[in-house]
Amino acid sequence: MGKLDHKVAIITGAAQGIGAATAQLFIKEGAFVVLTDVQDDKGKALAKSLGDKAIYMHHDVSIRKDWEHVLKETEKLFGPVSILINNAGIVIQKSLEEYTDEDFHKLYMINQFGVYLGMMVTYPSMEKVGRGAIVNISSTSGFRGKAGLMGYNASKFAVRGMTKSAALDFASKNIRVNSVHPGFINTPMTLDHISDEYKEKAMKDTPLGRGGEPEEVAQMILFLSCDDSSFSTGSEFITDGGRLA
Ligand code: NAP
C-alpha cells in the first residue's frame, strides 16, 4: 500500500529538479499526478516515463486562466484534487546596481502570486474531497537575507507568511498548508542560475558539507502531503543540511 493511494496531486514546475523528483516519488506512493511546467518537451517525456497515472499539462503559474484550465482537466481525468505542491519558481541573482523593476516583478509574479493563485483556484476542489494538503516551496531565503537575491528573498519570505494565513483560513475546511525550506539543492536552478562564488560560499555555510539532492527534498514534501503529518499545519519544514542552525 502506498502513502498516497487514490490521491490526486498537482505538482507545478515538475519538468525537472525538486518537482520532478517529487512527481516520481508520488507515483511510487500510489498517487495520480498532474505534472505542470512551462518546459513542455521535458515535462511530457517525464510524465510518459511515469505511466498511466501521470500526465503533463502546460501551465504558467502566474496566469489564472492556466490554473483554471489545469484544474478543470485534472478533475475531468482523475477527479478532485487533494494535494497541491506549489513548487515552480525562478531565481534571479544580480547585484543591486544591475537589478531592475522588471526582475522584481517577474519574481513576484511567479514565486509569490503563482503560489497565491494555486491555493485560491484549487481549494474548492479539495472541499469536494473533504480534506487537502498544500505544500508551498519556500527556501532558506524565506528566513534570512542574501546579497544579490532581493526579489527572491522577498518572494520566499512572502510564501512563508502566506502559508501561515492560508493554514488559518483553510483549517476549518480540513486543508493543511505547510512550507518547505530547502537549502542549496543540486538542480538545474542552482547549476544554471547561481554564480560559482555563491555555490562555494553555500557549501562552506552548510554543516553537512554538500548540496542536497532533489530526492531528499521530495521526501519532506511527501511527509507533508500524506497522513504522517496529519497534525501539522501552518509550519515551516527545513531541509538544508544544517545551514540555518
Ligand atoms: P528548477 O530546477 O529551475 O525547476 C523549476 C521548474 O519550474 C523549471 O522547469 C522552470 O522552468 C519551471 N518554471 C519557471 N517559471 C515557471 C512558471 N511561470 N510556471 C510554471 N513553471 C515555471 O528549480 P528547483 O531547484 O527544482 O526549485 C524548485 C523550487 O524550490 C523553487 O520554488 C525554488 O525557488 C525552490 N528552492 C530551490 C532551491 C535549490 O537550491 N535548488 C533552494 C531553495 C528553494 P524554467 O527552467 O524554464 O524556468
Short mmCIF file of C-alpha atoms and ligand atoms in Angstrom, two decimals:
data_model
loop_
_atom_site.label_atom_id
_atom_site.label_comp_id
_atom_site.label_asym_id
_atom_site.label_seq_id
_atom_site.Cartn_x
_atom_site.Cartn_y
_atom_site.Cartn_z
CA MET A 1 0.00 0.00 0.00
CA GLY A 2 1.31 3.45 -0.91
CA LYS A 3 1.12 6.55 1.29
CA LEU A 4 -0.84 8.41 -1.40
CA ASP A 5 -3.13 5.71 -2.80
CA HIS A 6 -6.15 7.19 -4.67
CA LYS A 7 -4.96 10.76 -4.04
CA VAL A 8 -4.86 13.29 -6.90
CA ALA A 9 -1.89 15.68 -6.84
CA ILE A 10 -0.90 18.71 -8.88
CA ILE A 11 2.83 19.50 -8.85
CA THR A 12 3.98 22.73 -10.50
CA GLY A 13 7.44 23.17 -12.00
CA ALA A 14 7.63 19.38 -12.31
CA ALA A 15 9.66 19.02 -15.51
CA GLN A 16 12.95 18.99 -13.61
CA GLY A 17 14.65 19.39 -10.22
CA ILE A 18 12.66 19.13 -6.99
CA GLY A 19 9.28 18.98 -8.77
CA ALA A 20 10.38 16.07 -10.98
CA ALA A 21 11.77 14.12 -8.01
CA THR A 22 8.50 14.71 -6.15
CA ALA A 23 6.42 13.51 -9.10
CA GLN A 24 8.50 10.30 -9.28
CA LEU A 25 8.09 9.65 -5.55
CA PHE A 26 4.34 10.40 -5.59
CA ILE A 27 3.80 7.89 -8.41
CA LYS A 28 5.67 5.24 -6.37
CA GLU A 29 3.38 6.03 -3.43
CA GLY A 30 0.23 5.45 -5.50
CA ALA A 31 -0.97 8.97 -6.40
CA PHE A 32 -2.43 10.24 -9.65
CA VAL A 33 -0.05 13.03 -10.59
CA VAL A 34 -0.52 16.07 -12.81
CA LEU A 35 2.90 17.48 -13.67
CA THR A 36 2.80 21.08 -14.84
CA ASP A 37 5.53 23.36 -16.15
CA VAL A 38 6.49 25.73 -18.95
CA GLN A 39 9.12 23.29 -20.25
CA ASP A 40 6.75 21.19 -22.33
CA ASP A 41 9.11 18.70 -24.01
CA LYS A 42 10.83 17.76 -20.75
CA GLY A 43 7.55 17.61 -18.82
CA LYS A 44 5.82 15.42 -21.41
CA ALA A 45 8.76 13.00 -21.58
CA LEU A 46 8.89 12.66 -17.79
CA ALA A 47 5.13 12.11 -17.46
CA LYS A 48 5.24 9.48 -20.20
CA SER A 49 8.01 7.61 -18.38
CA LEU A 50 5.86 7.54 -15.21
CA GLY A 51 2.95 5.61 -16.76
CA ASP A 52 -0.83 5.98 -16.92
CA LYS A 53 -1.26 7.66 -13.56
CA ALA A 54 0.82 10.67 -14.64
CA ILE A 55 0.00 13.39 -17.13
CA TYR A 56 1.74 16.59 -18.16
CA MET A 57 -0.02 19.93 -18.74
CA HIS A 58 1.45 23.23 -19.92
CA HIS A 59 0.95 25.78 -17.15
CA ASP A 60 2.37 29.20 -16.40
CA VAL A 61 1.70 29.56 -12.66
CA SER A 62 1.48 33.36 -12.90
CA ILE A 63 -1.65 33.16 -15.12
CA ARG A 64 -5.06 32.50 -13.54
CA LYS A 65 -6.54 31.12 -16.77
CA ASP A 66 -3.79 28.47 -16.88
CA TRP A 67 -4.61 27.39 -13.32
CA GLU A 68 -8.32 27.15 -14.14
CA HIS A 69 -7.56 25.05 -17.22
CA VAL A 70 -5.25 22.70 -15.27
CA LEU A 71 -7.83 22.22 -12.52
CA LYS A 72 -10.69 21.56 -14.97
CA GLU A 73 -8.68 18.99 -16.94
CA THR A 74 -7.39 17.33 -13.75
CA GLU A 75 -10.91 16.89 -12.37
CA LYS A 76 -12.10 15.51 -15.71
CA LEU A 77 -9.26 12.98 -15.90
CA PHE A 78 -8.62 11.92 -12.31
CA GLY A 79 -11.30 13.58 -10.10
CA PRO A 80 -11.00 16.34 -7.46
CA VAL A 81 -7.60 17.33 -6.16
CA SER A 82 -6.42 16.62 -2.64
CA ILE A 83 -2.73 17.60 -2.88
CA LEU A 84 -1.16 20.74 -4.32
CA ILE A 85 2.61 21.24 -4.46
CA ASN A 86 3.36 24.88 -5.26
CA ASN A 87 6.92 24.25 -6.40
CA ALA A 88 7.50 26.25 -9.61
CA GLY A 89 9.92 29.09 -9.07
CA ILE A 90 12.74 31.12 -10.54
CA VAL A 91 15.80 32.80 -9.14
CA ILE A 92 17.45 35.99 -10.38
CA GLN A 93 20.83 36.72 -8.83
CA LYS A 94 22.14 40.21 -9.58
CA SER A 95 23.98 42.98 -7.83
CA LEU A 96 21.90 45.92 -6.61
CA GLU A 97 23.28 48.09 -9.44
CA GLU A 98 22.10 45.63 -12.09
CA TYR A 99 18.73 44.90 -10.50
CA THR A 100 15.63 46.14 -12.40
CA ASP A 101 11.96 46.68 -11.55
CA GLU A 102 11.15 44.03 -14.17
CA ASP A 103 13.31 41.49 -12.29
CA PHE A 104 11.44 42.18 -9.06
CA HIS A 105 8.04 42.00 -10.77
CA LYS A 106 8.86 38.71 -12.52
CA LEU A 107 9.97 37.11 -9.25
CA TYR A 108 6.80 38.35 -7.57
CA MET A 109 4.50 37.05 -10.32
CA ILE A 110 5.95 33.52 -10.44
CA ASN A 111 7.22 32.85 -6.92
CA GLN A 112 4.56 34.67 -4.90
CA PHE A 113 1.45 35.43 -6.97
CA GLY A 114 1.68 31.94 -8.54
CA VAL A 115 1.51 30.36 -5.08
CA TYR A 116 -1.47 32.56 -4.14
CA LEU A 117 -3.29 31.61 -7.36
CA GLY A 118 -2.60 27.93 -6.82
CA MET A 119 -4.15 27.93 -3.37
CA MET A 120 -7.14 30.09 -4.37
CA VAL A 121 -8.01 28.14 -7.52
CA THR A 122 -7.61 24.62 -6.12
CA TYR A 123 -9.14 24.80 -2.62
CA PRO A 124 -12.75 24.38 -3.87
CA SER A 125 -11.65 21.09 -5.43
CA MET A 126 -10.21 19.97 -2.06
CA GLU A 127 -13.52 20.89 -0.42
CA LYS A 128 -15.19 18.30 -2.67
CA VAL A 129 -12.82 15.66 -1.25
CA GLY A 130 -13.39 16.90 2.30
CA ARG A 131 -9.68 17.36 3.00
CA GLY A 132 -6.45 18.54 1.44
CA ALA A 133 -2.73 19.15 1.81
CA ILE A 134 -0.93 22.11 0.28
CA VAL A 135 2.86 22.31 0.33
CA ASN A 136 4.43 25.62 -0.66
CA ILE A 137 8.11 25.55 -1.54
CA SER A 138 9.90 28.49 0.03
CA SER A 139 13.64 28.41 0.80
CA THR A 140 16.19 29.19 3.48
CA SER A 141 15.89 32.58 1.71
CA GLY A 142 12.48 32.77 3.40
CA PHE A 143 14.32 33.05 6.72
CA ARG A 144 17.35 35.22 6.07
CA GLY A 145 18.58 37.79 3.58
CA LYS A 146 21.23 37.08 0.98
CA ALA A 147 23.10 39.68 -1.06
CA GLY A 148 22.12 39.66 -4.73
CA LEU A 149 18.78 37.99 -4.06
CA MET A 150 16.49 40.87 -3.03
CA GLY A 151 13.47 39.90 -5.15
CA TYR A 152 13.95 36.18 -4.48
CA ASN A 153 14.19 36.84 -0.73
CA ALA A 154 11.03 38.96 -0.83
CA SER A 155 9.08 36.25 -2.62
CA LYS A 156 10.27 33.43 -0.37
CA PHE A 157 9.53 35.36 2.86
CA ALA A 158 6.09 36.03 1.38
CA VAL A 159 5.49 32.33 0.68
CA ARG A 160 6.30 31.58 4.32
CA GLY A 161 3.81 34.21 5.52
CA MET A 162 1.08 33.28 3.03
CA THR A 163 1.38 29.66 4.13
CA LYS A 164 0.53 30.65 7.70
CA SER A 165 -2.51 32.77 6.84
CA ALA A 166 -3.77 30.13 4.39
CA ALA A 167 -3.36 27.44 7.06
CA LEU A 168 -5.55 29.50 9.42
CA ASP A 169 -8.12 30.27 6.72
CA PHE A 170 -8.32 26.67 5.48
CA ALA A 171 -8.17 24.81 8.81
CA SER A 172 -11.97 24.68 9.11
CA LYS A 173 -12.07 23.05 5.66
CA ASN A 174 -9.67 20.31 6.82
CA ILE A 175 -6.99 21.58 4.42
CA ARG A 176 -3.45 21.67 5.85
CA VAL A 177 -0.89 24.14 4.48
CA ASN A 178 2.85 23.97 5.21
CA SER A 179 6.03 25.39 3.74
CA VAL A 180 9.27 23.61 2.86
CA HIS A 181 12.58 25.47 3.06
CA PRO A 182 15.36 23.81 1.09
CA GLY A 183 18.96 24.94 1.42
CA PHE A 184 21.34 24.51 -1.51
CA ILE A 185 19.97 21.68 -3.68
CA ASN A 186 21.66 20.24 -6.78
CA THR A 187 19.12 21.06 -9.51
CA PRO A 188 19.20 22.86 -12.87
CA MET A 189 18.25 26.06 -10.99
CA THR A 190 21.45 26.12 -8.94
CA LEU A 191 23.58 24.72 -11.77
CA ASP A 192 22.43 27.28 -14.35
CA HIS A 193 21.49 30.44 -12.45
CA ILE A 194 23.78 30.71 -9.41
CA SER A 195 27.36 32.03 -9.52
CA ASP A 196 30.30 29.73 -8.70
CA GLU A 197 31.31 32.13 -5.94
CA TYR A 198 27.88 31.80 -4.28
CA LYS A 199 27.97 28.00 -4.62
CA GLU A 200 31.35 27.81 -2.91
CA LYS A 201 30.09 30.01 -0.09
CA ALA A 202 26.92 27.91 0.25
CA MET A 203 28.96 24.71 0.62
CA LYS A 204 31.16 26.28 3.33
CA ASP A 205 27.99 27.50 5.04
CA THR A 206 26.36 24.03 5.08
CA PRO A 207 27.40 21.91 8.09
CA LEU A 208 26.76 18.64 6.22
CA GLY A 209 29.28 19.93 3.65
CA ARG A 210 27.37 19.18 0.45
CA GLY A 211 24.41 20.24 -1.64
CA GLY A 212 21.18 18.35 -1.09
CA GLU A 213 19.62 16.10 -3.71
CA PRO A 214 16.12 16.83 -5.04
CA GLU A 215 15.03 13.37 -3.83
CA GLU A 216 15.84 14.41 -0.24
CA VAL A 217 13.51 17.40 -0.51
CA ALA A 218 10.86 15.20 -2.16
CA GLN A 219 10.80 13.01 0.98
CA MET A 220 9.93 16.06 3.09
CA ILE A 221 7.22 17.06 0.61
CA LEU A 222 5.79 13.52 0.75
CA PHE A 223 5.70 13.65 4.56
CA LEU A 224 3.67 16.87 4.46
CA SER A 225 1.34 15.56 1.75
CA CYS A 226 0.32 12.34 3.49
CA ASP A 227 -1.26 11.40 6.81
CA ASP A 228 2.14 11.03 8.52
CA SER A 229 1.91 14.79 9.16
CA SER A 230 -1.81 14.86 9.97
CA PHE A 231 -1.43 17.30 12.90
CA SER A 232 0.94 19.75 11.19
CA THR A 233 -0.32 22.91 9.55
CA GLY A 234 0.96 26.48 9.19
CA SER A 235 4.52 25.37 9.87
CA GLU A 236 7.97 25.60 8.30
CA PHE A 237 9.92 22.44 7.46
CA ILE A 238 13.62 22.99 6.79
CA THR A 239 15.78 20.68 4.70
CA ASP A 240 19.11 22.47 4.40
CA GLY A 241 21.97 20.32 5.71
CA GLY A 242 22.06 22.42 8.87
CA ARG A 243 22.58 25.77 7.17
CA LEU A 244 20.12 27.70 9.33
CA ALA A 245 21.15 26.00 12.57
P1 NAP B 1 14.33 24.23 -11.33
O1 NAP B 1 15.28 23.12 -11.49
O2 NAP B 1 14.61 25.51 -12.05
O3 NAP B 1 12.84 23.74 -11.69
C1 NAP B 1 11.76 24.64 -11.62
C2 NAP B 1 10.86 24.45 -12.82
O4 NAP B 1 9.84 25.46 -12.77
C3 NAP B 1 11.60 24.64 -14.15
O5 NAP B 1 11.22 23.66 -15.08
C4 NAP B 1 11.13 26.03 -14.56
O6 NAP B 1 11.21 26.28 -15.96
C5 NAP B 1 9.70 26.00 -14.08
N1 NAP B 1 9.07 27.32 -14.12
C6 NAP B 1 9.67 28.55 -14.16
N2 NAP B 1 8.75 29.52 -14.29
C7 NAP B 1 7.54 28.91 -14.33
C8 NAP B 1 6.21 29.37 -14.46
N3 NAP B 1 5.92 30.68 -14.62
N4 NAP B 1 5.20 28.48 -14.45
C9 NAP B 1 5.48 27.15 -14.33
N5 NAP B 1 6.70 26.64 -14.22
C10 NAP B 1 7.73 27.52 -14.21
O7 NAP B 1 14.17 24.61 -9.79
P2 NAP B 1 14.37 23.72 -8.45
O8 NAP B 1 15.74 23.96 -7.96
O9 NAP B 1 13.85 22.35 -8.64
O10 NAP B 1 13.42 24.56 -7.49
C11 NAP B 1 12.06 24.23 -7.22
C12 NAP B 1 11.56 25.15 -6.11
O11 NAP B 1 12.42 25.02 -4.97
C13 NAP B 1 11.58 26.63 -6.48
O12 NAP B 1 10.45 27.27 -5.93
C14 NAP B 1 12.85 27.14 -5.82
O13 NAP B 1 12.81 28.53 -5.54
C15 NAP B 1 12.87 26.30 -4.57
N6 NAP B 1 14.21 26.18 -3.97
C16 NAP B 1 15.24 25.61 -4.67
C17 NAP B 1 16.50 25.54 -4.08
C18 NAP B 1 17.69 24.94 -4.77
O14 NAP B 1 18.80 25.06 -4.22
N7 NAP B 1 17.55 24.32 -5.92
C19 NAP B 1 16.68 26.04 -2.78
C20 NAP B 1 15.62 26.60 -2.11
C21 NAP B 1 14.38 26.66 -2.72
P3 NAP B 1 12.48 27.18 -16.50
O15 NAP B 1 13.70 26.36 -16.25
O16 NAP B 1 12.15 27.40 -17.92
O17 NAP B 1 12.48 28.44 -15.67
#
